[in-house]
CSV table of C-alpha atoms in Angstrom, one decimal:
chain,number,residue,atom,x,y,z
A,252,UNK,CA,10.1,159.1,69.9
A,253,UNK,CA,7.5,160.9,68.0
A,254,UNK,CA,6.6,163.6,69.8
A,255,UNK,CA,4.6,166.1,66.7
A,256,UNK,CA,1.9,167.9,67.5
A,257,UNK,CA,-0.8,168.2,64.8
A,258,UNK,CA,-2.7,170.2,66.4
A,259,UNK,CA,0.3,172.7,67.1
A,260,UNK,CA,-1.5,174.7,70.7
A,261,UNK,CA,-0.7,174.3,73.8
A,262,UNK,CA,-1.9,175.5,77.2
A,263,UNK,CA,0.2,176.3,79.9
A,264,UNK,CA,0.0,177.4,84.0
A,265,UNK,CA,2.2,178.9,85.8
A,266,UNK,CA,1.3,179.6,89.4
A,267,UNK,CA,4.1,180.8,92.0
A,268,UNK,CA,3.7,183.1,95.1
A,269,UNK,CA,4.4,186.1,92.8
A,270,UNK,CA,2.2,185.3,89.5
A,271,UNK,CA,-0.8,182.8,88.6
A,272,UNK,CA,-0.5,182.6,84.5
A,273,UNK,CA,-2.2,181.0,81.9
A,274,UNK,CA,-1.1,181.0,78.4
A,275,UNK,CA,-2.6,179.5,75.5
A,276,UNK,CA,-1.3,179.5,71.9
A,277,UNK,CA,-2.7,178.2,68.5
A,278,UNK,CA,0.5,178.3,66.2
A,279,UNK,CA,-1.6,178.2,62.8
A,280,UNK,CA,-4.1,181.0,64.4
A,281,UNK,CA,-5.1,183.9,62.5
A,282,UNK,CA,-3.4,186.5,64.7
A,283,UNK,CA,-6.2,186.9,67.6
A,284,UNK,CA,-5.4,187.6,71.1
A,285,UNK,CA,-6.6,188.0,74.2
A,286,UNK,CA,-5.0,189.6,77.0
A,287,UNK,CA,-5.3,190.5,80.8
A,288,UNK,CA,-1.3,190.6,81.7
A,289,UNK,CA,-1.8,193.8,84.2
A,290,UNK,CA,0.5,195.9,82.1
A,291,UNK,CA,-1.3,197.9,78.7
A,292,UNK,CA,1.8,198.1,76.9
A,293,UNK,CA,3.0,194.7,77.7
A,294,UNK,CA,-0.6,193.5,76.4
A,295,UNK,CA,0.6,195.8,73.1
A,296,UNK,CA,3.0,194.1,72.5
A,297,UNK,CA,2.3,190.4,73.2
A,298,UNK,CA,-1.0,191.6,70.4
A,299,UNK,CA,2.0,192.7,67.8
A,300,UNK,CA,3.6,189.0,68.4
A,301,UNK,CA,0.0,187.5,67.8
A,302,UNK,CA,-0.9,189.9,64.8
A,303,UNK,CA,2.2,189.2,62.9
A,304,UNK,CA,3.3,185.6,64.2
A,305,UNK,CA,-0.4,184.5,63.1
A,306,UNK,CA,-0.4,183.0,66.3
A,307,UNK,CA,-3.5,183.3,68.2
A,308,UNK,CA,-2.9,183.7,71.8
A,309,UNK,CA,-4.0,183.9,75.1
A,310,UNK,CA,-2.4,185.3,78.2
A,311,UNK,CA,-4.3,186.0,81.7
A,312,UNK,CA,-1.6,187.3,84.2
A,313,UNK,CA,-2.8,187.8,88.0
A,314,UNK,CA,1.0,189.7,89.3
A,315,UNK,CA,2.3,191.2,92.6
A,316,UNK,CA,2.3,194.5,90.7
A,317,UNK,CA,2.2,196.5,93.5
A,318,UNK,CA,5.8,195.9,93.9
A,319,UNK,CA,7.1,196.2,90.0
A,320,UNK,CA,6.2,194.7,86.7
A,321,UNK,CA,9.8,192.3,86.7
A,322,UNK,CA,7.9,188.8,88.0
A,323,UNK,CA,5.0,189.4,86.1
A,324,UNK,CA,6.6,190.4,82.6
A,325,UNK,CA,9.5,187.6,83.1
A,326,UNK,CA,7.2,184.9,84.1
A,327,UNK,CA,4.8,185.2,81.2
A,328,UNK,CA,8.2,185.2,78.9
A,329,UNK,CA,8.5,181.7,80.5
A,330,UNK,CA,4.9,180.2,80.0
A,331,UNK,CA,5.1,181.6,77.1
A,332,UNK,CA,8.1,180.1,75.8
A,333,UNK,CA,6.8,176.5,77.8
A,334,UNK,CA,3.7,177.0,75.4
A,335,UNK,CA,5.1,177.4,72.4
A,336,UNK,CA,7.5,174.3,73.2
A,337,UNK,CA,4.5,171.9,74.2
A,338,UNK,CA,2.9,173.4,70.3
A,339,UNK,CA,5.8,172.7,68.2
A,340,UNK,CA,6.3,169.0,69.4
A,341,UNK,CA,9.3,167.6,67.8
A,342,UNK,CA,9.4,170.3,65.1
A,343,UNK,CA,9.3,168.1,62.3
A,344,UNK,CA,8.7,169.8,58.8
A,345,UNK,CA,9.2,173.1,59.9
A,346,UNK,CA,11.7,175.8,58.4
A,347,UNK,CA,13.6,176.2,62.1
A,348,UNK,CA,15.1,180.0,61.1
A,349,UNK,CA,13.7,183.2,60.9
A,350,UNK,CA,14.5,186.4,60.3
A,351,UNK,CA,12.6,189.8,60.2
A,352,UNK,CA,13.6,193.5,59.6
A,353,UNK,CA,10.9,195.7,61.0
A,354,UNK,CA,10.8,199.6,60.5
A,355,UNK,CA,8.2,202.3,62.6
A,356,UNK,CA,8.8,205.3,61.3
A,357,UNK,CA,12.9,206.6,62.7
A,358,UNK,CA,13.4,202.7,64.3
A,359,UNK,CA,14.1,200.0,62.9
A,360,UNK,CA,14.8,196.4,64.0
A,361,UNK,CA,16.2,192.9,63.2
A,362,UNK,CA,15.0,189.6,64.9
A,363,UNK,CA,16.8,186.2,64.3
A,364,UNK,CA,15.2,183.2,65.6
A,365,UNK,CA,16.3,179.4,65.4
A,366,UNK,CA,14.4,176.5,66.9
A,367,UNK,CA,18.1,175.0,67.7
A,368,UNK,CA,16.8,173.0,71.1
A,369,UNK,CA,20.0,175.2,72.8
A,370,UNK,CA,18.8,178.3,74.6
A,371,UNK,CA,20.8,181.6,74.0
A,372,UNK,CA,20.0,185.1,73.6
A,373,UNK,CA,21.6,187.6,72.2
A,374,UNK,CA,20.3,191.2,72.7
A,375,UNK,CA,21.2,194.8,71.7
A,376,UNK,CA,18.8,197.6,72.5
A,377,UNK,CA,19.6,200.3,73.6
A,378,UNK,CA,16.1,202.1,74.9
A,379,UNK,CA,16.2,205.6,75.1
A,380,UNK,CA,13.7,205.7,77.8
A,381,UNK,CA,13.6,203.8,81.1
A,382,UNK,CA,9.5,203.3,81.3
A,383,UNK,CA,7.4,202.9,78.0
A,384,UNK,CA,3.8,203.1,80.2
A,385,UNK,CA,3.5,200.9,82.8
A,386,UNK,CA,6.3,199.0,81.5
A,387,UNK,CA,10.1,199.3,82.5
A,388,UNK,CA,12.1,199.0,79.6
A,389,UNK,CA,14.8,196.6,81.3
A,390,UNK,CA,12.0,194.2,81.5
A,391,UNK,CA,11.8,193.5,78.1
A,392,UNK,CA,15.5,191.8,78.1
A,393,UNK,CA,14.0,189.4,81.0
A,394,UNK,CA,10.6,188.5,78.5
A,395,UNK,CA,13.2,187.1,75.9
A,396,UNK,CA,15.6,185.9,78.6
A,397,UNK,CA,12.5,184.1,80.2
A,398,UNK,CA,10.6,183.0,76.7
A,399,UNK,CA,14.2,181.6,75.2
A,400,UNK,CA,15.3,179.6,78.5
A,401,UNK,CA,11.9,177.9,78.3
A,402,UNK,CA,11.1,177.9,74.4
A,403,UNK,CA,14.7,176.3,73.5
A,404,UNK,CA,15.4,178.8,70.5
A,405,UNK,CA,18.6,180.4,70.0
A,406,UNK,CA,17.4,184.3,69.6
A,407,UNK,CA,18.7,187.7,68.2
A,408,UNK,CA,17.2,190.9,69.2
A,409,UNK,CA,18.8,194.0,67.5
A,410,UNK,CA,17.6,197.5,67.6
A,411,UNK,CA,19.5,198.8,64.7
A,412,UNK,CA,18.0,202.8,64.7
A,413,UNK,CA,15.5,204.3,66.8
A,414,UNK,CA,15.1,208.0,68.6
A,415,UNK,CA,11.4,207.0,70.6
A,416,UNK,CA,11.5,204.2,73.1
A,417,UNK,CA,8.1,203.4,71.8
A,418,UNK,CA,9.0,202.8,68.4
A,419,UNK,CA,12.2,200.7,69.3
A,420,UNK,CA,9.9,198.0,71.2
A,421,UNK,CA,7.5,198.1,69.0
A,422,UNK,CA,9.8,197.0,66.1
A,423,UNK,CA,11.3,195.0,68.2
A,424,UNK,CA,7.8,192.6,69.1
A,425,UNK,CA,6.4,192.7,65.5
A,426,UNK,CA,10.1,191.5,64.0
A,427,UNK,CA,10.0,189.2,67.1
A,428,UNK,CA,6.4,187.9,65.5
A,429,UNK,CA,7.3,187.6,62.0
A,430,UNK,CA,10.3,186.2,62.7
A,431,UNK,CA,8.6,183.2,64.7
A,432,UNK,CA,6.0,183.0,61.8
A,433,UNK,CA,9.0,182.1,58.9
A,434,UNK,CA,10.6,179.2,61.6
A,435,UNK,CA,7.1,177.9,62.4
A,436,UNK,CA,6.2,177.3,59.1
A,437,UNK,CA,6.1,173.9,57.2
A,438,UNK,CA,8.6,173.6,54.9
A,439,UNK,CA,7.1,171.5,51.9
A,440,UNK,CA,9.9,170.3,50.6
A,441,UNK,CA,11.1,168.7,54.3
A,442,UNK,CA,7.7,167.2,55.2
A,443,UNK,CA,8.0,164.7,58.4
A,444,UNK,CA,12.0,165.4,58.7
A,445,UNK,CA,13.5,167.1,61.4
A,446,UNK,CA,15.6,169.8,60.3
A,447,UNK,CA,19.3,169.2,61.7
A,448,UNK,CA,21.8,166.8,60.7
A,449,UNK,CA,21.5,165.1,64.1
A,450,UNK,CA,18.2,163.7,63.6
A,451,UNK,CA,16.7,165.8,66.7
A,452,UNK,CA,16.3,169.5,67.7
């Protein structure tokens, strides 16, 4: 079945007793983004994935943040990840991998993202600080955990160096970004073909 999307967006809502989301992504964007998630750095960083992906995106988050950040941040990691699965369709033409090495000053990062169909996450970060903001650093594991269960990419997080907990996510979003930019992209040479030996992803 033929499931491509020309168009590559999607919009997406989530609404449970603990978050009402909406996310909506343009996969050939120019980078804009819009974003109301309830938490500034989360916003941050989610504008770093837009910025570098290309991707334009939109995220409104209402959260029971009066309790913690953990539904809010791991939910919009799942619409998020449902989003970007509705855009991609049956990922005909596109390059699948990507990889990115991103440095902020003392940290530096490696992301490794492939659009396999088989959800796995592999992540080593080590934050040197347990809140970044509003955010709590363990939260960040439950974005991916959330955006990889639901996006169907197989996904390697690394923070290789880093001294400020600020710098280490930060390196850790805009790898995250460019990486998804080099698997979204069409591969000429592969127009219209799905890129496994198995036909399907």
């Amino acid at each position: 079945m033929d499931t491509r999307n020309d168009a590559r967006t999607a919009e997406v809502r989530r609404d449970t007793r603990e978050t009402r989301i909406r996310v909506r992504v343009d996969l050939d964007g120019r980078g804009d983004a819009k974003l109301a998630t309830g938490i500034g750095f989360l916003d941050h960083m989610l504008d770093q994935v837009a910025r570098h992906g290309m991707i334009d995106l939109e995220v409104e988050c209402e959260g029971d943040l009066h309790i913690d950040g953990h539904h809010s941040v791991e939910d919009i990691g799942i619409t998020l990840g449902q989003a970007v699965a509705q855009a991609v369709g049956d990922k005909r033409g596109i390059t699948r991998y990507g990889h990115s090495y991103v440095p902020l000053d003392e940290a530096l990062s490696r992301v490794v993202v492939d659009f396999s169909g088989r959800p796995g996450l592999a992540f080593d970060v080590k934050f040197t600080a347990g809140m970044i903001g509003a955010l709590d650093t363990q939260l960040v594991y439950e974005f991916f955990q959330g955006f990889v269960n639901h996006a169907l990419v197989t996904l390697h997080v690394d923070n290789l160096k880093g001294i400020n907990a600020h710098h280490q996510c930060e390196t850790v979003f805009k790898a995250f970004g460019r990486a998804l930019r080099m698997a979204l992209a069409a591969d000429e040479r592969a127009a219209g073909i799905v890129p496994s030996t198995k036909g399907c992803l």
